[in-house]
């Protein structure tokens, strides 16, 4: 999903649906070969790995390493996040989305910004996504836009965004250290990337879609960030991961977190860990809310392969770039079906 792109008409999908469109607006139609029915794989019984934080440390770190190398996606159980808090947050998200449009519009995303409420807009290739989002910054302190962007209704939404953000953030700090260790790096290697990281929490509503066979909730993309923590509704499908050129549905385990490695980690690990392509489907008879927390470096932080991972037989695959320059590069490149992090290849 492109941060801050905004929808062409700035109109939320829920509002679009009120006009009961009989045909699908062209801007949502996926290009040939990239539609929701193309290259789907539902029969192989493959599942993304599940990592149990209660396993002994060396087993857990080995499983983490394999998951990051082979998939770039995994689910985590026994992660320490109080899922009752998450369930309350999701309930409040549904309550937010059923409020009248004029109430929601108070928190509307301004042109060129990524925080706020509205249709998220365009995927990397320029096709519009069928999703409404409410995006709030959790950190750094200077970016926390509580008064301007965190809705004050429904009551307690702010409280639960804050509490869920803190708890997910605690797990994220552990994950950053475990990722470093699993690569054979000092546990604080990702500290600069993450200690003062930019963390944003999005509540994504995938409304019912009468054109579900031609549009996507979120088109195929990889995440530009360090990593993303996603919390889907238990047992509800929709998220799909690209595996061996096919789209594999993710089955969210009860009370699990889904983690996906972002482009920054792919570059920092010199390509060992994968920032995998993924997308989200929508359905005619089932809507869902996902909670998405992105962790990214501050714009000025330099991203490049860790020196410790380089040798004459493993030279740097990626050149150095500031995170801000990388985002600019990605936003300028609308090519389809290519890994965006390839633009940093040496
Ligand atoms: O909401 C989801 O299931 C996926 C969202 C996603 O991939 C993203 O926001 O980058
Ligand atoms: Fe994503």
mmCIF file of C-alpha atoms and ligand atoms in Angstrom:
data_model
loop_
_atom_site.group_PDB
_atom_site.id
_atom_site.type_symbol
_atom_site.label_atom_id
_atom_site.label_comp_id
_atom_site.label_asym_id
_atom_site.label_seq_id
_atom_site.Cartn_x
_atom_site.Cartn_y
_atom_site.Cartn_z
ATOM 1 C CA UNK A 1 0.000 0.000 0.000
ATOM 2 C CA UNK A 2 1.371 3.435 -0.916
ATOM 3 C CA UNK A 3 1.560 5.737 2.040
ATOM 4 C CA UNK A 4 -0.159 9.038 1.630
ATOM 5 C CA UNK A 5 -1.329 8.592 -1.907
ATOM 6 C CA UNK A 6 -5.000 9.158 -1.099
ATOM 7 C CA UNK A 7 -7.846 8.117 -3.360
ATOM 8 C CA UNK A 8 -8.319 9.867 -6.679
ATOM 9 C CA UNK A 9 -11.604 11.319 -5.542
ATOM 10 C CA UNK A 10 -10.745 11.424 -1.848
ATOM 11 C CA UNK A 11 -13.907 9.420 -1.279
ATOM 12 C CA UNK A 12 -14.135 6.644 1.285
ATOM 13 C CA UNK A 13 -15.268 3.266 -0.088
ATOM 14 C CA UNK A 14 -18.176 3.270 2.387
ATOM 15 C CA UNK A 15 -19.373 6.529 0.812
ATOM 16 C CA UNK A 16 -18.941 5.180 -2.690
ATOM 17 C CA UNK A 17 -21.104 2.194 -1.702
ATOM 18 C CA UNK A 18 -23.958 4.485 -0.626
ATOM 19 C CA UNK A 19 -24.504 5.391 -4.270
ATOM 20 C CA UNK A 20 -25.054 1.652 -5.009
ATOM 21 C CA UNK A 21 -22.764 1.548 -8.080
ATOM 22 C CA UNK A 22 -24.005 -0.973 -10.651
ATOM 23 C CA UNK A 23 -20.655 -1.301 -12.358
ATOM 24 C CA UNK A 24 -17.193 -1.244 -10.934
ATOM 25 C CA UNK A 25 -15.425 2.128 -11.263
ATOM 26 C CA UNK A 26 -12.541 1.550 -13.649
ATOM 27 C CA UNK A 27 -9.856 2.830 -11.262
ATOM 28 C CA UNK A 28 -10.382 -0.234 -9.029
ATOM 29 C CA UNK A 29 -10.082 -2.866 -11.774
ATOM 30 C CA UNK A 30 -6.870 -4.850 -11.477
ATOM 31 C CA UNK A 31 -4.774 -5.254 -14.635
ATOM 32 C CA UNK A 32 -4.932 -8.573 -16.512
ATOM 33 C CA UNK A 33 -3.007 -11.272 -14.678
ATOM 34 C CA UNK A 34 -3.126 -9.403 -11.353
ATOM 35 C CA UNK A 35 -6.785 -9.891 -10.451
ATOM 36 C CA UNK A 36 -7.996 -11.669 -7.301
ATOM 37 C CA UNK A 37 -8.566 -14.939 -9.170
ATOM 38 C CA UNK A 38 -5.228 -15.021 -10.948
ATOM 39 C CA UNK A 39 -2.513 -17.421 -9.821
ATOM 40 C CA UNK A 40 -4.309 -18.405 -6.619
ATOM 41 C CA UNK A 41 -3.155 -21.483 -4.822
ATOM 42 C CA UNK A 42 -5.633 -22.967 -2.403
ATOM 43 C CA UNK A 43 -4.940 -26.653 -2.693
ATOM 44 C CA UNK A 44 -1.368 -27.287 -1.586
ATOM 45 C CA UNK A 45 -2.118 -27.066 2.130
ATOM 46 C CA UNK A 46 0.942 -24.842 2.627
ATOM 47 C CA UNK A 47 0.752 -22.484 5.609
ATOM 48 C CA UNK A 48 3.030 -19.697 6.774
ATOM 49 C CA UNK A 49 5.123 -20.783 9.800
ATOM 50 C CA UNK A 50 3.830 -20.306 13.343
ATOM 51 C CA UNK A 51 6.428 -19.299 15.939
ATOM 52 C CA UNK A 52 5.749 -19.979 19.591
ATOM 53 C CA UNK A 53 7.547 -17.527 21.883
ATOM 54 C CA UNK A 54 7.401 -20.147 24.663
ATOM 55 C CA UNK A 55 9.704 -22.503 22.749
ATOM 56 C CA UNK A 56 13.238 -22.579 24.121
ATOM 57 C CA UNK A 57 15.238 -19.620 22.809
ATOM 58 C CA UNK A 58 17.553 -21.442 20.444
ATOM 59 C CA UNK A 59 14.629 -23.307 18.832
ATOM 60 C CA UNK A 60 12.630 -20.093 18.564
ATOM 61 C CA UNK A 61 15.558 -18.204 16.973
ATOM 62 C CA UNK A 62 16.145 -21.020 14.476
ATOM 63 C CA UNK A 63 12.450 -21.049 13.559
ATOM 64 C CA UNK A 64 12.492 -17.256 13.214
ATOM 65 C CA UNK A 65 15.513 -17.390 10.916
ATOM 66 C CA UNK A 66 13.965 -20.067 8.696
ATOM 67 C CA UNK A 67 10.656 -18.205 8.531
ATOM 68 C CA UNK A 68 12.376 -14.948 7.510
ATOM 69 C CA UNK A 69 14.526 -16.677 4.907
ATOM 70 C CA UNK A 70 11.892 -18.919 3.368
ATOM 71 C CA UNK A 71 8.758 -16.816 3.733
ATOM 72 C CA UNK A 72 9.308 -13.298 5.061
ATOM 73 C CA UNK A 73 5.973 -13.944 6.781
ATOM 74 C CA UNK A 74 5.065 -15.783 9.967
ATOM 75 C CA UNK A 75 2.516 -15.907 12.782
ATOM 76 C CA UNK A 76 3.503 -15.571 16.422
ATOM 77 C CA UNK A 77 1.717 -17.033 19.438
ATOM 78 C CA UNK A 78 2.394 -16.420 23.145
ATOM 79 C CA UNK A 79 3.746 -12.990 22.210
ATOM 80 C CA UNK A 80 2.653 -11.225 25.406
ATOM 81 C CA UNK A 81 0.123 -8.851 23.815
ATOM 82 C CA UNK A 82 -3.185 -8.862 25.710
ATOM 83 C CA UNK A 83 -5.619 -9.892 22.999
ATOM 84 C CA UNK A 84 -8.561 -8.606 25.007
ATOM 85 C CA UNK A 85 -7.168 -5.110 24.389
ATOM 86 C CA UNK A 86 -6.888 -5.914 20.684
ATOM 87 C CA UNK A 87 -10.456 -7.264 20.554
ATOM 88 C CA UNK A 88 -11.707 -4.061 22.182
ATOM 89 C CA UNK A 89 -9.757 -1.977 19.694
ATOM 90 C CA UNK A 90 -11.267 -3.881 16.772
ATOM 91 C CA UNK A 91 -14.774 -3.481 18.191
ATOM 92 C CA UNK A 92 -14.166 0.269 18.516
ATOM 93 C CA UNK A 93 -12.880 0.364 14.936
ATOM 94 C CA UNK A 94 -16.180 -1.145 13.739
ATOM 95 C CA UNK A 95 -18.025 1.439 15.869
ATOM 96 C CA UNK A 96 -15.970 4.211 14.266
ATOM 97 C CA UNK A 97 -16.753 2.993 10.771
ATOM 98 C CA UNK A 98 -20.525 2.900 11.358
ATOM 99 C CA UNK A 99 -20.589 6.526 12.536
ATOM 100 C CA UNK A 100 -22.135 9.107 10.163
ATOM 101 C CA UNK A 101 -19.846 10.334 7.380
ATOM 102 C CA UNK A 102 -19.683 13.907 8.684
ATOM 103 C CA UNK A 103 -18.357 12.642 12.029
ATOM 104 C CA UNK A 104 -15.696 10.486 10.374
ATOM 105 C CA UNK A 105 -14.719 13.256 7.965
ATOM 106 C CA UNK A 106 -13.530 15.398 10.874
ATOM 107 C CA UNK A 107 -10.503 13.102 10.945
ATOM 108 C CA UNK A 108 -10.027 13.036 7.203
ATOM 109 C CA UNK A 109 -6.567 12.531 5.745
ATOM 110 C CA UNK A 110 -5.200 15.749 4.235
ATOM 111 C CA UNK A 111 -3.758 15.658 0.732
ATOM 112 C CA UNK A 112 -0.202 14.352 0.734
ATOM 113 C CA UNK A 113 -0.422 12.996 4.304
ATOM 114 C CA UNK A 114 -0.647 9.406 5.405
ATOM 115 C CA UNK A 115 -2.300 9.925 8.802
ATOM 116 C CA UNK A 116 -6.057 10.273 9.127
ATOM 117 C CA UNK A 117 -9.233 8.682 7.800
ATOM 118 C CA UNK A 118 -10.195 7.894 4.215
ATOM 119 C CA UNK A 119 -9.835 5.482 1.338
ATOM 120 C CA UNK A 120 -6.182 4.569 1.255
ATOM 121 C CA UNK A 121 -6.016 5.082 -2.447
ATOM 122 C CA UNK A 122 -3.642 3.563 -4.886
ATOM 123 C CA UNK A 123 -1.446 0.500 -4.864
ATOM 124 C CA UNK A 124 2.085 0.723 -6.164
ATOM 125 C CA UNK A 125 0.949 0.330 -9.783
ATOM 126 C CA UNK A 126 -1.706 3.065 -9.628
ATOM 127 C CA UNK A 127 -4.850 0.903 -9.258
ATOM 128 C CA UNK A 128 -7.137 1.967 -6.395
ATOM 129 C CA UNK A 129 -7.535 -0.257 -3.333
ATOM 130 C CA UNK A 130 -10.931 -1.265 -1.907
ATOM 131 C CA UNK A 131 -10.184 -0.329 1.693
ATOM 132 C CA UNK A 132 -10.936 2.503 4.102
ATOM 133 C CA UNK A 133 -8.288 3.260 6.669
ATOM 134 C CA UNK A 134 -7.753 5.244 9.814
ATOM 135 C CA UNK A 135 -4.039 5.813 10.340
ATOM 136 C CA UNK A 136 -2.571 7.192 13.576
ATOM 137 C CA UNK A 137 1.075 7.800 14.502
ATOM 138 C CA UNK A 138 2.203 6.195 17.765
ATOM 139 C CA UNK A 139 5.826 7.341 17.776
ATOM 140 C CA UNK A 140 8.114 9.209 17.817
ATOM 141 C CA UNK A 141 6.587 11.550 20.358
ATOM 142 C CA UNK A 142 6.813 14.486 17.911
ATOM 143 C CA UNK A 143 4.694 12.599 15.353
ATOM 144 C CA UNK A 144 1.940 11.478 17.762
ATOM 145 C CA UNK A 145 -0.974 13.382 16.331
ATOM 146 C CA UNK A 146 -3.518 12.550 19.011
ATOM 147 C CA UNK A 147 -5.552 15.773 18.964
ATOM 148 C CA UNK A 148 -5.706 16.137 15.190
ATOM 149 C CA UNK A 149 -5.951 12.607 13.899
ATOM 150 C CA UNK A 150 -6.937 10.144 16.637
ATOM 151 C CA UNK A 151 -10.753 10.261 16.732
ATOM 152 C CA UNK A 152 -12.311 11.231 20.069
ATOM 153 C CA UNK A 153 -15.340 9.093 19.220
ATOM 154 C CA UNK A 154 -16.222 6.353 19.881
ATOM 155 C CA UNK A 155 -15.307 6.953 23.480
ATOM 156 C CA UNK A 156 -12.208 4.979 24.526
ATOM 157 C CA UNK A 157 -10.877 4.603 20.964
ATOM 158 C CA UNK A 158 -7.858 6.760 21.862
ATOM 159 C CA UNK A 159 -7.281 4.800 25.064
ATOM 160 C CA UNK A 160 -7.282 1.472 23.251
ATOM 161 C CA UNK A 161 -5.109 2.701 20.352
ATOM 162 C CA UNK A 162 -2.598 3.860 22.943
ATOM 163 C CA UNK A 163 -2.698 0.664 25.003
ATOM 164 C CA UNK A 164 -2.604 -1.714 22.015
ATOM 165 C CA UNK A 165 0.185 0.407 20.495
ATOM 166 C CA UNK A 166 2.261 0.127 23.686
ATOM 167 C CA UNK A 167 1.812 -3.617 23.993
ATOM 168 C CA UNK A 168 2.463 -4.351 20.331
ATOM 169 C CA UNK A 169 5.461 -1.987 20.581
ATOM 170 C CA UNK A 170 6.926 -4.064 23.426
ATOM 171 C CA UNK A 171 6.729 -7.179 21.290
ATOM 172 C CA UNK A 172 8.205 -5.220 18.337
ATOM 173 C CA UNK A 173 11.269 -4.285 20.390
ATOM 174 C CA UNK A 174 11.815 -7.954 21.300
ATOM 175 C CA UNK A 175 11.331 -8.955 17.685
ATOM 176 C CA UNK A 176 13.898 -6.397 16.490
ATOM 177 C CA UNK A 177 16.489 -7.806 18.907
ATOM 178 C CA UNK A 178 15.616 -11.409 17.980
ATOM 179 C CA UNK A 179 15.881 -10.603 14.271
ATOM 180 C CA UNK A 180 19.378 -9.178 14.856
ATOM 181 C CA UNK A 181 20.448 -12.182 16.915
ATOM 182 C CA UNK A 182 19.026 -14.654 14.415
ATOM 183 C CA UNK A 183 21.219 -13.015 11.755
ATOM 184 C CA UNK A 184 24.256 -13.410 13.997
ATOM 185 C CA UNK A 185 24.354 -9.646 14.705
ATOM 186 C CA UNK A 186 24.504 -7.920 18.112
ATOM 187 C CA UNK A 187 21.034 -7.751 19.656
ATOM 188 C CA UNK A 188 21.035 -3.971 19.378
ATOM 189 C CA UNK A 189 21.915 -3.880 15.684
ATOM 190 C CA UNK A 190 18.473 -2.680 14.632
ATOM 191 C CA UNK A 191 18.376 -0.226 17.515
ATOM 192 C CA UNK A 192 18.909 2.839 15.409
ATOM 193 C CA UNK A 193 16.407 1.607 12.920
ATOM 194 C CA UNK A 194 13.863 0.884 15.614
ATOM 195 C CA UNK A 195 14.507 2.514 18.977
ATOM 196 C CA UNK A 196 13.211 5.876 17.800
ATOM 197 C CA UNK A 197 11.276 4.297 15.006
ATOM 198 C CA UNK A 198 8.276 5.720 13.319
ATOM 199 C CA UNK A 199 5.374 3.513 14.334
ATOM 200 C CA UNK A 200 1.942 3.965 12.839
ATOM 201 C CA UNK A 201 -1.205 2.026 13.608
ATOM 202 C CA UNK A 202 -3.849 1.597 10.933
ATOM 203 C CA UNK A 203 -7.362 0.294 11.310
ATOM 204 C CA UNK A 204 -8.253 -1.048 7.868
ATOM 205 C CA UNK A 205 -11.892 -1.668 7.015
ATOM 206 C CA UNK A 206 -12.447 -3.900 3.993
ATOM 207 C CA UNK A 207 -16.096 -3.162 3.206
ATOM 208 C CA UNK A 208 -18.377 -5.610 1.401
ATOM 209 C CA UNK A 209 -17.577 -5.552 -2.284
ATOM 210 C CA UNK A 210 -20.047 -6.314 -5.095
ATOM 211 C CA UNK A 211 -17.111 -6.523 -7.536
ATOM 212 C CA UNK A 212 -14.911 -8.843 -5.490
ATOM 213 C CA UNK A 213 -13.874 -10.877 -8.532
ATOM 214 C CA UNK A 214 -12.178 -7.868 -10.181
ATOM 215 C CA UNK A 215 -10.818 -5.656 -7.390
ATOM 216 C CA UNK A 216 -8.443 -6.070 -4.444
ATOM 217 C CA UNK A 217 -8.587 -4.684 -0.899
ATOM 218 C CA UNK A 218 -4.871 -4.001 -1.202
ATOM 219 C CA UNK A 219 -3.059 -4.726 -4.457
ATOM 220 C CA UNK A 220 0.155 -6.744 -4.639
ATOM 221 C CA UNK A 221 3.012 -5.001 -2.829
ATOM 222 C CA UNK A 222 5.842 -5.456 -0.383
ATOM 223 C CA UNK A 223 6.095 -3.233 2.690
ATOM 224 C CA UNK A 224 8.819 -0.577 2.535
ATOM 225 C CA UNK A 225 9.280 -0.547 6.316
ATOM 226 C CA UNK A 226 11.461 -2.575 8.717
ATOM 227 C CA UNK A 227 8.623 -4.926 9.577
ATOM 228 C CA UNK A 228 4.863 -4.889 9.940
ATOM 229 C CA UNK A 229 2.717 -6.485 12.621
ATOM 230 C CA UNK A 230 -0.744 -7.392 11.409
ATOM 231 C CA UNK A 231 -3.656 -8.583 13.473
ATOM 232 C CA UNK A 232 -6.413 -10.159 11.437
ATOM 233 C CA UNK A 233 -9.762 -11.435 12.655
ATOM 234 C CA UNK A 234 -9.338 -15.037 13.803
ATOM 235 C CA UNK A 235 -10.060 -17.527 11.081
ATOM 236 C CA UNK A 236 -11.015 -14.821 8.550
ATOM 237 C CA UNK A 237 -9.124 -15.115 5.297
ATOM 238 C CA UNK A 238 -8.318 -12.274 2.937
ATOM 239 C CA UNK A 239 -4.586 -11.748 3.322
ATOM 240 C CA UNK A 240 -2.546 -13.617 0.701
ATOM 241 C CA UNK A 241 1.208 -14.147 0.409
ATOM 242 C CA UNK A 242 3.155 -14.697 -2.781
ATOM 243 C CA UNK A 243 4.876 -18.073 -2.616
ATOM 244 C CA UNK A 244 6.635 -19.622 -5.607
ATOM 245 C CA UNK A 245 4.770 -17.271 -7.930
ATOM 246 C CA UNK A 246 1.319 -18.215 -6.561
ATOM 247 C CA UNK A 247 -0.989 -16.417 -4.108
ATOM 248 C CA UNK A 248 -1.414 -18.399 -0.928
ATOM 249 C CA UNK A 249 -4.220 -17.517 1.533
ATOM 250 C CA UNK A 250 -3.093 -16.886 5.124
ATOM 251 C CA UNK A 251 -5.246 -18.526 7.813
ATOM 252 C CA UNK A 252 -4.899 -16.334 10.907
ATOM 253 C CA UNK A 253 -4.464 -18.436 14.047
ATOM 254 C CA UNK A 254 -6.531 -17.469 17.069
ATOM 255 C CA UNK A 255 -4.870 -14.747 19.137
ATOM 256 C CA UNK A 256 -1.797 -14.713 16.917
ATOM 257 C CA UNK A 257 0.108 -11.796 15.439
ATOM 258 C CA UNK A 258 1.183 -11.918 11.799
ATOM 259 C CA UNK A 259 4.600 -10.459 11.088
ATOM 260 C CA UNK A 260 5.974 -9.556 7.704
ATOM 261 C CA UNK A 261 9.512 -8.490 6.978
ATOM 262 C CA UNK A 262 9.834 -5.183 5.131
ATOM 263 C CA UNK A 263 12.230 -3.881 2.490
ATOM 264 C CA UNK A 264 14.520 -2.222 5.075
ATOM 265 C CA UNK A 265 15.212 -5.589 6.712
ATOM 266 C CA UNK A 266 15.728 -7.260 3.337
ATOM 267 C CA UNK A 267 18.400 -4.650 2.527
ATOM 268 C CA UNK A 268 19.937 -4.685 6.065
ATOM 269 C CA UNK A 269 20.231 -8.471 5.980
ATOM 270 C CA UNK A 270 21.845 -8.270 2.521
ATOM 271 C CA UNK A 271 18.953 -10.193 1.021
ATOM 272 C CA UNK A 272 18.954 -13.052 3.570
ATOM 273 C CA UNK A 273 15.548 -12.096 4.933
ATOM 274 C CA UNK A 274 12.741 -11.614 2.445
ATOM 275 C CA UNK A 275 10.277 -8.775 2.124
ATOM 276 C CA UNK A 276 7.575 -10.874 0.535
ATOM 277 C CA UNK A 277 4.828 -9.751 -1.816
ATOM 278 C CA UNK A 278 1.335 -9.823 -0.366
ATOM 279 C CA UNK A 279 -2.157 -8.533 -1.055
ATOM 280 C CA UNK A 280 -5.647 -8.493 0.501
ATOM 281 C CA UNK A 281 -8.847 -9.811 -1.053
ATOM 282 C CA UNK A 282 -12.335 -8.456 -0.457
ATOM 283 C CA UNK A 283 -15.595 -10.375 -0.417
ATOM 284 C CA UNK A 284 -19.177 -9.816 -1.439
ATOM 285 C CA UNK A 285 -20.690 -11.064 1.814
ATOM 286 C CA UNK A 286 -18.010 -10.582 4.433
ATOM 287 C CA UNK A 287 -16.293 -7.422 5.647
ATOM 288 C CA UNK A 288 -13.356 -7.343 8.011
ATOM 289 C CA UNK A 289 -11.154 -5.020 10.022
ATOM 290 C CA UNK A 290 -7.427 -5.595 10.219
ATOM 291 C CA UNK A 291 -5.049 -3.820 12.585
ATOM 292 C CA UNK A 292 -1.733 -2.973 10.952
ATOM 293 C CA UNK A 293 1.290 -1.549 12.766
ATOM 294 C CA UNK A 294 4.196 -0.442 10.583
ATOM 295 C CA UNK A 295 7.681 0.116 12.035
ATOM 296 C CA UNK A 296 9.986 2.233 9.883
ATOM 297 C CA UNK A 297 13.260 4.073 10.398
ATOM 298 C CA UNK A 298 13.271 7.843 10.797
ATOM 299 C CA UNK A 299 13.586 9.460 7.336
ATOM 300 C CA UNK A 300 17.249 10.416 7.764
ATOM 301 C CA UNK A 301 18.420 6.957 8.875
ATOM 302 C CA UNK A 302 20.694 5.251 6.413
ATOM 303 C CA UNK A 303 19.711 1.778 5.250
ATOM 304 C CA UNK A 304 22.377 -0.607 3.976
ATOM 305 C CA UNK A 305 23.573 -4.182 4.515
ATOM 306 C CA UNK A 306 25.142 -4.832 7.943
ATOM 307 C CA UNK A 307 28.960 -4.870 7.597
ATOM 308 C CA UNK A 308 29.167 -8.065 9.691
ATOM 309 C CA UNK A 309 27.246 -9.965 7.003
ATOM 310 C CA UNK A 310 29.601 -9.002 4.191
ATOM 311 C CA UNK A 311 32.663 -10.880 2.930
ATOM 312 C CA UNK A 312 34.425 -11.404 -0.376
ATOM 313 C CA UNK A 313 32.047 -14.274 -1.115
ATOM 314 C CA UNK A 314 29.040 -12.230 0.103
ATOM 315 C CA UNK A 315 29.547 -8.689 -1.201
ATOM 316 C CA UNK A 316 26.923 -6.001 -0.532
ATOM 317 C CA UNK A 317 23.879 -6.540 -2.750
ATOM 318 C CA UNK A 318 22.273 -3.209 -1.884
ATOM 319 C CA UNK A 319 23.679 0.290 -1.953
ATOM 320 C CA UNK A 320 23.302 2.733 0.899
ATOM 321 C CA UNK A 321 20.344 5.105 0.892
ATOM 322 C CA UNK A 322 18.523 7.236 3.404
ATOM 323 C CA UNK A 323 15.068 5.885 4.194
ATOM 324 C CA UNK A 324 13.534 9.117 2.877
ATOM 325 C CA UNK A 325 15.308 8.695 -0.474
ATOM 326 C CA UNK A 326 14.148 5.096 -0.653
ATOM 327 C CA UNK A 327 10.509 6.124 -0.160
ATOM 328 C CA UNK A 328 10.873 8.761 -2.901
ATOM 329 C CA UNK A 329 12.344 6.160 -5.212
ATOM 330 C CA UNK A 330 9.468 3.735 -4.534
ATOM 331 C CA UNK A 331 6.817 6.374 -5.067
ATOM 332 C CA UNK A 332 8.307 7.324 -8.412
ATOM 333 C CA UNK A 333 8.393 3.707 -9.634
ATOM 334 C CA UNK A 334 4.980 2.358 -10.623
ATOM 335 C CA UNK A 335 6.204 -0.753 -12.449
ATOM 336 C CA UNK A 336 4.170 -3.874 -11.898
ATOM 337 C CA UNK A 337 5.362 -7.204 -10.582
ATOM 338 C CA UNK A 338 8.869 -6.109 -9.607
ATOM 339 C CA UNK A 339 10.313 -6.108 -6.099
ATOM 340 C CA UNK A 340 10.708 -2.451 -5.199
ATOM 341 C CA UNK A 341 13.772 -3.078 -3.067
ATOM 342 C CA UNK A 342 15.512 -4.120 -6.310
ATOM 343 C CA UNK A 343 15.872 -0.415 -7.029
ATOM 344 C CA UNK A 344 18.624 -0.425 -4.351
ATOM 345 C CA UNK A 345 20.567 -3.305 -5.913
ATOM 346 C CA UNK A 346 24.253 -2.512 -6.465
HETATM 347 O O1 LIG B 1 -4.896 -5.528 6.061
HETATM 348 C C1 LIG B 1 -4.308 -6.481 5.576
HETATM 349 O O2 LIG B 1 -4.707 -7.633 5.653
HETATM 350 C C2 LIG B 1 -3.034 -6.246 4.779
HETATM 351 C C3 LIG B 1 -2.650 -4.810 4.740
HETATM 352 C C4 LIG B 1 -1.302 -4.550 4.143
HETATM 353 O O3 LIG B 1 -0.663 -5.366 3.548
HETATM 354 C C5 LIG B 1 -0.735 -3.216 4.326
HETATM 355 O O4 LIG B 1 -1.436 -2.348 4.832
HETATM 356 O O5 LIG B 1 0.450 -3.022 3.949
HETATM 357 FE FE1 LIG B 2 1.438 -4.693 3.341
#
